[in-house]
PDB file of C-alpha atoms in Angstrom:
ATOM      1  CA  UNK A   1     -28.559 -65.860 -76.939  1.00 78.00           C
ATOM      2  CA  UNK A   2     -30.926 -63.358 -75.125  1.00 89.00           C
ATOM      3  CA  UNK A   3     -33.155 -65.984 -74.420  1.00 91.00           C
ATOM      4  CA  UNK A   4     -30.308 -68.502 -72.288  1.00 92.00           C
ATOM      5  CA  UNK A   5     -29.079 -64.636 -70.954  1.00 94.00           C
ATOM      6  CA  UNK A   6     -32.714 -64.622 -69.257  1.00 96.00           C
ATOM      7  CA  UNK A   7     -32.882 -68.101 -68.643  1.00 96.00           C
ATOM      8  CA  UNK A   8     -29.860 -67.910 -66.630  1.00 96.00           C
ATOM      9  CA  UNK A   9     -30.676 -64.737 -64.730  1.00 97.00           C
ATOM     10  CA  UNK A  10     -33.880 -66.474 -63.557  1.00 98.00           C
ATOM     11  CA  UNK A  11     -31.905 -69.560 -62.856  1.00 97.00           C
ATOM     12  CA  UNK A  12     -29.765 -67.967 -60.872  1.00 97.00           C
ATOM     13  CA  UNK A  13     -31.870 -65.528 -58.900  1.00 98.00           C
ATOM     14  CA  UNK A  14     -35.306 -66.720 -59.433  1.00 96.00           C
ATOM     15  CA  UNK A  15     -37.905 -64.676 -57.568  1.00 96.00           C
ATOM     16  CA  UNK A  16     -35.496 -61.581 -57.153  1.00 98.00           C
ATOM     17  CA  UNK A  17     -36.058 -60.980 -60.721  1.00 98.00           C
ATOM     18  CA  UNK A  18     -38.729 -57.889 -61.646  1.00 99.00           C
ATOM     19  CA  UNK A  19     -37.813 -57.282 -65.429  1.00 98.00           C
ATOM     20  CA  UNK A  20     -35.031 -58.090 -68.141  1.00 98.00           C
ATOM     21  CA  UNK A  21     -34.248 -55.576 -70.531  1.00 98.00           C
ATOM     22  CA  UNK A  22     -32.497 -54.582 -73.604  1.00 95.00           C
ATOM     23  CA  UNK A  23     -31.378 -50.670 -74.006  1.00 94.00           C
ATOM     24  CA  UNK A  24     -28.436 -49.424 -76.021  1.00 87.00           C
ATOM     25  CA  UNK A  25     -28.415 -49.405 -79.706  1.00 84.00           C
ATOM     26  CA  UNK A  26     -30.161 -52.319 -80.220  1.00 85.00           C
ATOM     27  CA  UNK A  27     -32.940 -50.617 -78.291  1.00 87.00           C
ATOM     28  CA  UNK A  28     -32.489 -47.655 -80.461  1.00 86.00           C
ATOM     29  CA  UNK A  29     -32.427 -49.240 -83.771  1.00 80.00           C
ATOM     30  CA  UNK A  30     -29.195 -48.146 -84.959  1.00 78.00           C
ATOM     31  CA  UNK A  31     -27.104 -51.710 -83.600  1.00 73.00           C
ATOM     32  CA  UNK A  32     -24.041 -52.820 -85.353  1.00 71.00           C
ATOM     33  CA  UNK A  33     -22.816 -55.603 -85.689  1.00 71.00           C
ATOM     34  CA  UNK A  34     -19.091 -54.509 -86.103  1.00 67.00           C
ATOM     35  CA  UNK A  35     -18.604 -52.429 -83.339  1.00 67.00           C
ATOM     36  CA  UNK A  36     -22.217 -52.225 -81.199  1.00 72.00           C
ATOM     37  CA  UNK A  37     -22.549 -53.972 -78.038  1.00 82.00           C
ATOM     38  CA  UNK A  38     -25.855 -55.530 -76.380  1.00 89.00           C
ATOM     39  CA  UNK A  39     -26.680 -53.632 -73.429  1.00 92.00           C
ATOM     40  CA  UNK A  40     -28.839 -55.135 -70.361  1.00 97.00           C
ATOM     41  CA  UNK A  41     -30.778 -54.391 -67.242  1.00 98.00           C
ATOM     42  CA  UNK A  42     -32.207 -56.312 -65.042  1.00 99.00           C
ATOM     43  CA  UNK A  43     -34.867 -55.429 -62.164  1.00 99.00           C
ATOM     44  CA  UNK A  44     -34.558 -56.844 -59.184  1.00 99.00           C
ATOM     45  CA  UNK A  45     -37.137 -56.449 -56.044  1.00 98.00           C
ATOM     46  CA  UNK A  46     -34.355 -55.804 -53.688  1.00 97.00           C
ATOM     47  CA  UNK A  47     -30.361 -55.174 -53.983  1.00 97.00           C
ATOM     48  CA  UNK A  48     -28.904 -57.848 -53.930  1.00 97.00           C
ATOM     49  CA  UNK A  49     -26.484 -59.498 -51.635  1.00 95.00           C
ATOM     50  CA  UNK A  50     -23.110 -60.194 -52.215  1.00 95.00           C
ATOM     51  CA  UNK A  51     -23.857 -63.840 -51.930  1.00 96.00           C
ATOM     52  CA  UNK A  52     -25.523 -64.152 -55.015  1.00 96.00           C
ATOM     53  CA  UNK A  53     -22.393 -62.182 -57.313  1.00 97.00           C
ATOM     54  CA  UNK A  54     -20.367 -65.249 -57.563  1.00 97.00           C
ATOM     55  CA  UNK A  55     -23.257 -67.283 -59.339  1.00 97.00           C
ATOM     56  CA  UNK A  56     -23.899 -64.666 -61.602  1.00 97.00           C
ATOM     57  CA  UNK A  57     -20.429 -63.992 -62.774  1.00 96.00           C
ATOM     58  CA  UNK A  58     -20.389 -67.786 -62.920  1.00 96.00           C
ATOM     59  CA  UNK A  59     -23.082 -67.716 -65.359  1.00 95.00           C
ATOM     60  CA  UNK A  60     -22.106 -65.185 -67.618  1.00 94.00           C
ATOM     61  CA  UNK A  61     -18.650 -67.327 -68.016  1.00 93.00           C
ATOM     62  CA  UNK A  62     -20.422 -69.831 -68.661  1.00 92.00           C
ATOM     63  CA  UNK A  63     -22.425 -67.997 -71.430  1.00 90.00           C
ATOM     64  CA  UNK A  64     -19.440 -66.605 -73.194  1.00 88.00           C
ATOM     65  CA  UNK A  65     -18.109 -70.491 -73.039  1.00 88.00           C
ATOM     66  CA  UNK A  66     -21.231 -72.170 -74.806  1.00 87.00           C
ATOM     67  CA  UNK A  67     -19.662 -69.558 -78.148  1.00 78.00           C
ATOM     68  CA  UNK A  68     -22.596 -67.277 -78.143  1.00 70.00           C
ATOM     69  CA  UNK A  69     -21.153 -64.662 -80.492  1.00 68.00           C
ATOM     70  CA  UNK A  70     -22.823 -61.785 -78.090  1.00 65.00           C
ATOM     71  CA  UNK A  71     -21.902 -62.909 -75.014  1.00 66.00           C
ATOM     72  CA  UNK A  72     -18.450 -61.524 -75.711  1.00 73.00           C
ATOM     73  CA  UNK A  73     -19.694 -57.884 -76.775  1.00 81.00           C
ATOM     74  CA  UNK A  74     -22.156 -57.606 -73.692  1.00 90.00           C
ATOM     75  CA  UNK A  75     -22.694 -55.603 -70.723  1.00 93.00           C
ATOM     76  CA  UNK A  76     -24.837 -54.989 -68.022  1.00 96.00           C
ATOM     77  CA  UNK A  77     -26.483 -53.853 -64.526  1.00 98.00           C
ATOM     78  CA  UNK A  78     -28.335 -55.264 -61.585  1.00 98.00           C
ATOM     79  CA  UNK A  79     -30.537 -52.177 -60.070  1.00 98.00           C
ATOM     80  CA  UNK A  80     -33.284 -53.009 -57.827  1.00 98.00           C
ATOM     81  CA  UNK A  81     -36.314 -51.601 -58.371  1.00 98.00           C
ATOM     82  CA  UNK A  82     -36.548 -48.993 -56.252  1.00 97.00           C
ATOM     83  CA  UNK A  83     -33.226 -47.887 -57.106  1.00 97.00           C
ATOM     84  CA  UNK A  84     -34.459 -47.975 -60.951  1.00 97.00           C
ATOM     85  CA  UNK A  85     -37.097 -45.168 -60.419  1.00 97.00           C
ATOM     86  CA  UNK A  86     -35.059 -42.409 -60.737  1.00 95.00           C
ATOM     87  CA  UNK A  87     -30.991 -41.611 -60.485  1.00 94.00           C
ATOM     88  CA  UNK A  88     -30.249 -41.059 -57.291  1.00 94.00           C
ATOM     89  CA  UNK A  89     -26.256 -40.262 -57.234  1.00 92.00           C
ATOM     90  CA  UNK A  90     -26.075 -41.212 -53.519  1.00 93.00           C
ATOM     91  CA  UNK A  91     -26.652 -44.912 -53.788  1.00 95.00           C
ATOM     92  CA  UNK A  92     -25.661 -45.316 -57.455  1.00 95.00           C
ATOM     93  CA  UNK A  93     -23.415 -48.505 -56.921  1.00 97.00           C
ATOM     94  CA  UNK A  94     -25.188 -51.421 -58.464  1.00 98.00           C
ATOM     95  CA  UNK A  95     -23.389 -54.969 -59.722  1.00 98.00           C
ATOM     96  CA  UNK A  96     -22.446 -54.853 -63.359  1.00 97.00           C
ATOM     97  CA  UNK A  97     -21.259 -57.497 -66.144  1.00 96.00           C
ATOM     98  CA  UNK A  98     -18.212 -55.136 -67.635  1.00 93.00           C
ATOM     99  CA  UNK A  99     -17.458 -55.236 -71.597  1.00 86.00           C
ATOM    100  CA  UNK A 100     -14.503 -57.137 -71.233  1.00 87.00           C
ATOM    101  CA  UNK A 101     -16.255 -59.852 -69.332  1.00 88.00           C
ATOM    102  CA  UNK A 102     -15.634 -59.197 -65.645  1.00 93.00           C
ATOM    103  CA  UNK A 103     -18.334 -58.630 -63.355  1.00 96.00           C
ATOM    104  CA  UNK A 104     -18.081 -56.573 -60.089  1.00 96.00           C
ATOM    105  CA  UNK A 105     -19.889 -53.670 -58.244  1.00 97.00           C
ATOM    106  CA  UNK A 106     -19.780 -50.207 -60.493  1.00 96.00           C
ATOM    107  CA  UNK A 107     -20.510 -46.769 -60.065  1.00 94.00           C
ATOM    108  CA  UNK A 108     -23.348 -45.768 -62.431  1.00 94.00           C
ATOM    109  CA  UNK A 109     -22.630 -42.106 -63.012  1.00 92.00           C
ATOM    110  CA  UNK A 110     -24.728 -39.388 -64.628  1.00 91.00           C
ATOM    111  CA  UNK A 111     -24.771 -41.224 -68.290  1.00 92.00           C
ATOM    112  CA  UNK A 112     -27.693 -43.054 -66.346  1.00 94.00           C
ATOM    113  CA  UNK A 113     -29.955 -40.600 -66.255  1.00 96.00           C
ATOM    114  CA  UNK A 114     -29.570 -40.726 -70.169  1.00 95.00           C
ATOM    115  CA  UNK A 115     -29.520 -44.997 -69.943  1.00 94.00           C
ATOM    116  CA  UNK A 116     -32.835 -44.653 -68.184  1.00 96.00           C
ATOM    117  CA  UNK A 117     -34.502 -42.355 -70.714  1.00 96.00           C
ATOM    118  CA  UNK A 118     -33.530 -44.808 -73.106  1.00 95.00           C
ATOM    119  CA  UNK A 119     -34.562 -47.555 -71.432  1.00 96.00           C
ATOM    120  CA  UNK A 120     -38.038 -46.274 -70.576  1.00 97.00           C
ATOM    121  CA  UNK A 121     -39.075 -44.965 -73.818  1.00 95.00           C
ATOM    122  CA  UNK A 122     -37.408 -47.557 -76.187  1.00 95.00           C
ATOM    123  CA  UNK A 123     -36.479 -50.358 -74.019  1.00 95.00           C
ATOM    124  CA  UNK A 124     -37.338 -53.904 -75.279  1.00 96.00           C
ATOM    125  CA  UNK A 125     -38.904 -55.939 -72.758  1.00 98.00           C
ATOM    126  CA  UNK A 126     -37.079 -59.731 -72.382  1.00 98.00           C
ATOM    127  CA  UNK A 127     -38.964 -60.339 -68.847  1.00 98.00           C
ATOM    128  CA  UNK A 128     -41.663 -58.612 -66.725  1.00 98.00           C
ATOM    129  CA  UNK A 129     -43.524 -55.465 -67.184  1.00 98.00           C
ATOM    130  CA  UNK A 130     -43.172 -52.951 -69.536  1.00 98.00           C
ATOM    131  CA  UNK A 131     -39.854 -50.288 -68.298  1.00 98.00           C
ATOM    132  CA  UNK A 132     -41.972 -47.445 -68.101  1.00 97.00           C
ATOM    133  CA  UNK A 133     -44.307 -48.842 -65.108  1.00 97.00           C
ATOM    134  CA  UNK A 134     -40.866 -49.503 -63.421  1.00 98.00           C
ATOM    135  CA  UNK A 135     -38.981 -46.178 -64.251  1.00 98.00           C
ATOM    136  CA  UNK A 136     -40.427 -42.289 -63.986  1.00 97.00           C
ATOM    137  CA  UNK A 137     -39.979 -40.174 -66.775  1.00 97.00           C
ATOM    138  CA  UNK A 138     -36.883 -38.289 -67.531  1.00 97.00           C
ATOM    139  CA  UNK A 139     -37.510 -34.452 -68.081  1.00 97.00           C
ATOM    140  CA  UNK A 140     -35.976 -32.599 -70.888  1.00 97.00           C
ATOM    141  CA  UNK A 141     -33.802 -30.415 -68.162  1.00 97.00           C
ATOM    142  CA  UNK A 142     -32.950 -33.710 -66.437  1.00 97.00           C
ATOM    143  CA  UNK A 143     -31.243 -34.690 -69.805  1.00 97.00           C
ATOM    144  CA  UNK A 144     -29.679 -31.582 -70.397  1.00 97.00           C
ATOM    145  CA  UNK A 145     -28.288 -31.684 -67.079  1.00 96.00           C
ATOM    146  CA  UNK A 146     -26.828 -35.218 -67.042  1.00 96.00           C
ATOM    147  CA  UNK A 147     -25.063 -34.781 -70.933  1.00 97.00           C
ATOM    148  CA  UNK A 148     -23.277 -31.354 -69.385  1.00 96.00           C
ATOM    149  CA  UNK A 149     -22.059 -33.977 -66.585  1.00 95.00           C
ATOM    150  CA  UNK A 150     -21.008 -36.159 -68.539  1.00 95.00           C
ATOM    151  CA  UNK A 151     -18.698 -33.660 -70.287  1.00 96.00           C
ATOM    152  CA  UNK A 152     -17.277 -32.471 -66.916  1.00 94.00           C
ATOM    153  CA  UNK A 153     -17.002 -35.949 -65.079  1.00 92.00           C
ATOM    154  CA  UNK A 154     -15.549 -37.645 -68.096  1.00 93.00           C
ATOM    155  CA  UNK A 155     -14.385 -35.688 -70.840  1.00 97.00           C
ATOM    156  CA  UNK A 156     -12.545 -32.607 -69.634  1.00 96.00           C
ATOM    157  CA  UNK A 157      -9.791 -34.878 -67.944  1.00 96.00           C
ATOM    158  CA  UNK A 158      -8.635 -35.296 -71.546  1.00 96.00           C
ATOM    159  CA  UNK A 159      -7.006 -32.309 -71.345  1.00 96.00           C
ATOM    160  CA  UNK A 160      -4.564 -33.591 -69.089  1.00 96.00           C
ATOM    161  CA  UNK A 161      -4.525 -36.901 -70.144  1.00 96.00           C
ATOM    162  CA  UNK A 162      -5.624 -38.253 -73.701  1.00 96.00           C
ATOM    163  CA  UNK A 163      -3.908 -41.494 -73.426  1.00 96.00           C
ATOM    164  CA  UNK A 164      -7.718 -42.825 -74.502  1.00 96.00           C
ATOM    165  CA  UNK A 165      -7.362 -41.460 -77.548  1.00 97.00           C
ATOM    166  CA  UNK A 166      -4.172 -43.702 -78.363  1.00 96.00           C
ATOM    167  CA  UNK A 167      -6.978 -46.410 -79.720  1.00 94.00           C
ATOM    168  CA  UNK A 168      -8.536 -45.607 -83.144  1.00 95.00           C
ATOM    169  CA  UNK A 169     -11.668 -47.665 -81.616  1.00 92.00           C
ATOM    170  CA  UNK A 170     -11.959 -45.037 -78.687  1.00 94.00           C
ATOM    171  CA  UNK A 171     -11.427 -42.162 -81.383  1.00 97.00           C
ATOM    172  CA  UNK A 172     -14.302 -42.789 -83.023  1.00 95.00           C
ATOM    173  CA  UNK A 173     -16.394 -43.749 -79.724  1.00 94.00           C
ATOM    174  CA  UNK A 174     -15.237 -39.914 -78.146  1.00 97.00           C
ATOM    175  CA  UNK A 175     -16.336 -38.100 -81.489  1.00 97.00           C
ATOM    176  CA  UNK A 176     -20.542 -39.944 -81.876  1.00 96.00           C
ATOM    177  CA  UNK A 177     -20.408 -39.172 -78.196  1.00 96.00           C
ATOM    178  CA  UNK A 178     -19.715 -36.033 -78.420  1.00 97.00           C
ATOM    179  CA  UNK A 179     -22.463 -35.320 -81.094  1.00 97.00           C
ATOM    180  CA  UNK A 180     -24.553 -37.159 -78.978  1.00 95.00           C
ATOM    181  CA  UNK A 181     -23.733 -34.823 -76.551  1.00 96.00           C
ATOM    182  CA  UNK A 182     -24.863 -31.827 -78.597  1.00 96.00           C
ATOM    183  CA  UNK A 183     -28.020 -33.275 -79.841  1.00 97.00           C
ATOM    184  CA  UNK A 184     -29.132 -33.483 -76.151  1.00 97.00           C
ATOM    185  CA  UNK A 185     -27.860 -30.598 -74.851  1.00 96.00           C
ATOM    186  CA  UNK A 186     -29.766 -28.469 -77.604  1.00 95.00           C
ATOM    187  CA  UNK A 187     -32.500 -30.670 -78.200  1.00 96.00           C
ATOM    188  CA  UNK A 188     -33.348 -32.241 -74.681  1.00 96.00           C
ATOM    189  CA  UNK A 189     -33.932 -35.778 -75.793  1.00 96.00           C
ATOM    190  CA  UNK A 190     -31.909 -38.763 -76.237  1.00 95.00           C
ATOM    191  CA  UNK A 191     -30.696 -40.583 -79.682  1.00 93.00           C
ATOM    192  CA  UNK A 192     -28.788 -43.167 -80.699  1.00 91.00           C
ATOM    193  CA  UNK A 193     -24.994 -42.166 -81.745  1.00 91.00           C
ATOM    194  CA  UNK A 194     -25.218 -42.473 -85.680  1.00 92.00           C
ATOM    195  CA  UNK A 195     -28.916 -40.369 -85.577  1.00 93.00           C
ATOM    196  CA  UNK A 196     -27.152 -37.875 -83.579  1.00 95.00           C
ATOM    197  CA  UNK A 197     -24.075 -37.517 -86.176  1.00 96.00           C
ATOM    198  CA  UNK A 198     -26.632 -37.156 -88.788  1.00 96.00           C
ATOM    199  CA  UNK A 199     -28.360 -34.527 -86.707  1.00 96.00           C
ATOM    200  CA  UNK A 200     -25.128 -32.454 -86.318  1.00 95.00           C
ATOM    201  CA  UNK A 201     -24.023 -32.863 -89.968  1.00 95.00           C
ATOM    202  CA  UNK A 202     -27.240 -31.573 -90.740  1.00 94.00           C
ATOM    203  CA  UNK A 203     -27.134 -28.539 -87.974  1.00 91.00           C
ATOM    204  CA  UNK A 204     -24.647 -25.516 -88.162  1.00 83.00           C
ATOM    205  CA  UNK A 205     -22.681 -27.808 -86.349  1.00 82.00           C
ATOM    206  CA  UNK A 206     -21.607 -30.221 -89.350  1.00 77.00           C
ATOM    207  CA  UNK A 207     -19.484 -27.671 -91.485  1.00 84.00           C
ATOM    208  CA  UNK A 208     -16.712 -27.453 -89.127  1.00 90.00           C
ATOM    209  CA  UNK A 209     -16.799 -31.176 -88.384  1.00 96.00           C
ATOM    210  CA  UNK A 210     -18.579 -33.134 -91.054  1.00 96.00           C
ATOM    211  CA  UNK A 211     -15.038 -34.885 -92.420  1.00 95.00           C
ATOM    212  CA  UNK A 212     -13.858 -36.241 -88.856  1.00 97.00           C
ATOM    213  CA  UNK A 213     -17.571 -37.338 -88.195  1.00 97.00           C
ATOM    214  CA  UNK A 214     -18.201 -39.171 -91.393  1.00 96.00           C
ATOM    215  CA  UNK A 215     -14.886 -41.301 -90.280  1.00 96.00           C
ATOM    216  CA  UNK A 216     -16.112 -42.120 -86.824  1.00 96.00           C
ATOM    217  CA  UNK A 217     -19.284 -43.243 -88.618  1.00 94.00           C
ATOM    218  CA  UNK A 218     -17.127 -45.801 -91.274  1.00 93.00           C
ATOM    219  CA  UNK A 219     -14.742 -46.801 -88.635  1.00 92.00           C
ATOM    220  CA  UNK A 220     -14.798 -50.503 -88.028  1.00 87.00           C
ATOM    221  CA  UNK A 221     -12.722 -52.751 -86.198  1.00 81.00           C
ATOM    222  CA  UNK A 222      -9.049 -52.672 -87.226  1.00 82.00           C
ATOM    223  CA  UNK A 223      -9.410 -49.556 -88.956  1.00 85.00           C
ATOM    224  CA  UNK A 224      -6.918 -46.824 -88.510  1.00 89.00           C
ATOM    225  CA  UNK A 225      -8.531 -43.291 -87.431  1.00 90.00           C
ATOM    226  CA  UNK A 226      -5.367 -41.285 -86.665  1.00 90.00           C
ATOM    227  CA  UNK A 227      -7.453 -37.836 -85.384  1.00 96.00           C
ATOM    228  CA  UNK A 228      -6.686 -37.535 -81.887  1.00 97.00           C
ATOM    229  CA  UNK A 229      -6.026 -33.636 -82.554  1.00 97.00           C
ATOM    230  CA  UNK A 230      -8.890 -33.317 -83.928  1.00 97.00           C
ATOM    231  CA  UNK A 231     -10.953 -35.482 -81.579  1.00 98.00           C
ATOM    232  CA  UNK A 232      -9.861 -33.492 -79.093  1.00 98.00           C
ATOM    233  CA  UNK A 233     -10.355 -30.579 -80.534  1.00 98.00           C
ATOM    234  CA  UNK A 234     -14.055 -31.196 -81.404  1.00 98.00           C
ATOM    235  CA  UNK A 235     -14.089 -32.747 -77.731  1.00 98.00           C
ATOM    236  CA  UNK A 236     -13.341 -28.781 -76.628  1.00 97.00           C
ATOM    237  CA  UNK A 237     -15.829 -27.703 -79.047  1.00 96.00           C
ATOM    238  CA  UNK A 238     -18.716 -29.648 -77.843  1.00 96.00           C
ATOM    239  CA  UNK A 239     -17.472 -28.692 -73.802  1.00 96.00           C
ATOM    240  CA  UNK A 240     -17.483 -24.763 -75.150  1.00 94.00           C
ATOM    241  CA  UNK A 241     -20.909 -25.147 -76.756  1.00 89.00           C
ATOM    242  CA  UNK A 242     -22.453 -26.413 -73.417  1.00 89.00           C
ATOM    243  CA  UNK A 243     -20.824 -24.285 -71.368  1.00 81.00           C
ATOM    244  CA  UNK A 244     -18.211 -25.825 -69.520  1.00 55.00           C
TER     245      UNK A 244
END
């Protein structure tokens, strides 16, 4: 399936294209099939024009018709290469293939900072040069800084509103986030969600939190979780511990 993904994207935009790229868990090692998505990025040389959205949504559909399994559990950006280089929260709009198959023109907020570590250091390469000639390195602080945004900018609003939390699947997604959270905030690197549970269960951290962890870890799809308290309550935990 990756390979008709990047024989579309060069179908459809040809010369525009720089790089294709796999990041996410798949990147990481730690995919799953149950509940893992594949997560994409492609390089253009310029930004593109709103012309050339239609074709690409276009293809995608047309991917997810031909019954590739992934095409259904995939997501994705369109940064141009300059834009790549390094976050820059000013022009941080770039068109993006959504997980539930719609394709339009997203924010990209501070979790891209972390995407782009990712992607530079353990990126797989589908197209084009290696992602570290394309992206500059992502310091330690830079890290730091981006996971205590991500607490602010996403997570705090829970506290007035946890509706989120009414899904088992988004449950379980809140608490290896959050430990993912941790492990960069203290650590200043990035990890995939199930190496950063094991790194809290095996920190201080784990004592307090090793049951509801354990179940985020097992949960699959259709599973019950039932541990929005305590979701929420290691949610407040992991805001305390990085200072928020």
């Amino acid at each position: 399936m990756l390979a008709q993904l990047v024989l579309g994207i060069l179908r459809v935009l040809d010369q525009d294209v720089v790089g294709v790229y796999v990041h996410g868990s798949l990147a990481l090692g730690d995919f799953n099939r149950e509940t893992s998505d594949v997560d994409f990025l492609v390089a253009t040389r310029t930004e593109l024009s709103a012309e050339k959205l239609p074709a690409l949504e276009q293809m995608h559909a047309e991917l997810r018709d031909q019954g590739f399994k992934w095409a259904c559990n995939m997501e994705g950006s369109y940064i141009s290469q300059k834009l790549l280089k390094r976050y820059d929260p000013e022009r941080c709009w770039h068109p993006a293939l959504r997980c539930d198959g719609s394709f339009g023109v997203d924010g990209h907020g501070s979790d891209w900072i972390i995407q782009r570590a990712i992607l530079r250091e353990y990126g797989l390469t589908l197209h084009g040069p290696a992602p570290d000639i394309l992206i500059d390195p992502v310091a330690p602080a830079e890290l730091k800084k981006a996971a205590q945004a991500i607490l602010t900018e996403w997570w705090s609003p829970l506290f007035k509103d946890a509706s989120r939390l009414n899904s088992s699947e988004y449950q379980a997604y809140a608490i290896l986030t959050m430990c993912r959270c941790l492990y960069t905030i203290e650590e200043g690197l990035v990890a995939s969600k199930p190496a950063a549970a094991q790194w809290v269960l095996d920190t201080s951290h784990g004592s307090k939190w090793e049951l509801l962890i354990r179940q985020a870890l097992a949960w699959r799809n259709g599973d019950g979780l039932n541990a929005i308290d305590q979701t929420l309550a290691f949610v407040r935990y992991t805001l305390e511990r990085a200072g928020k």
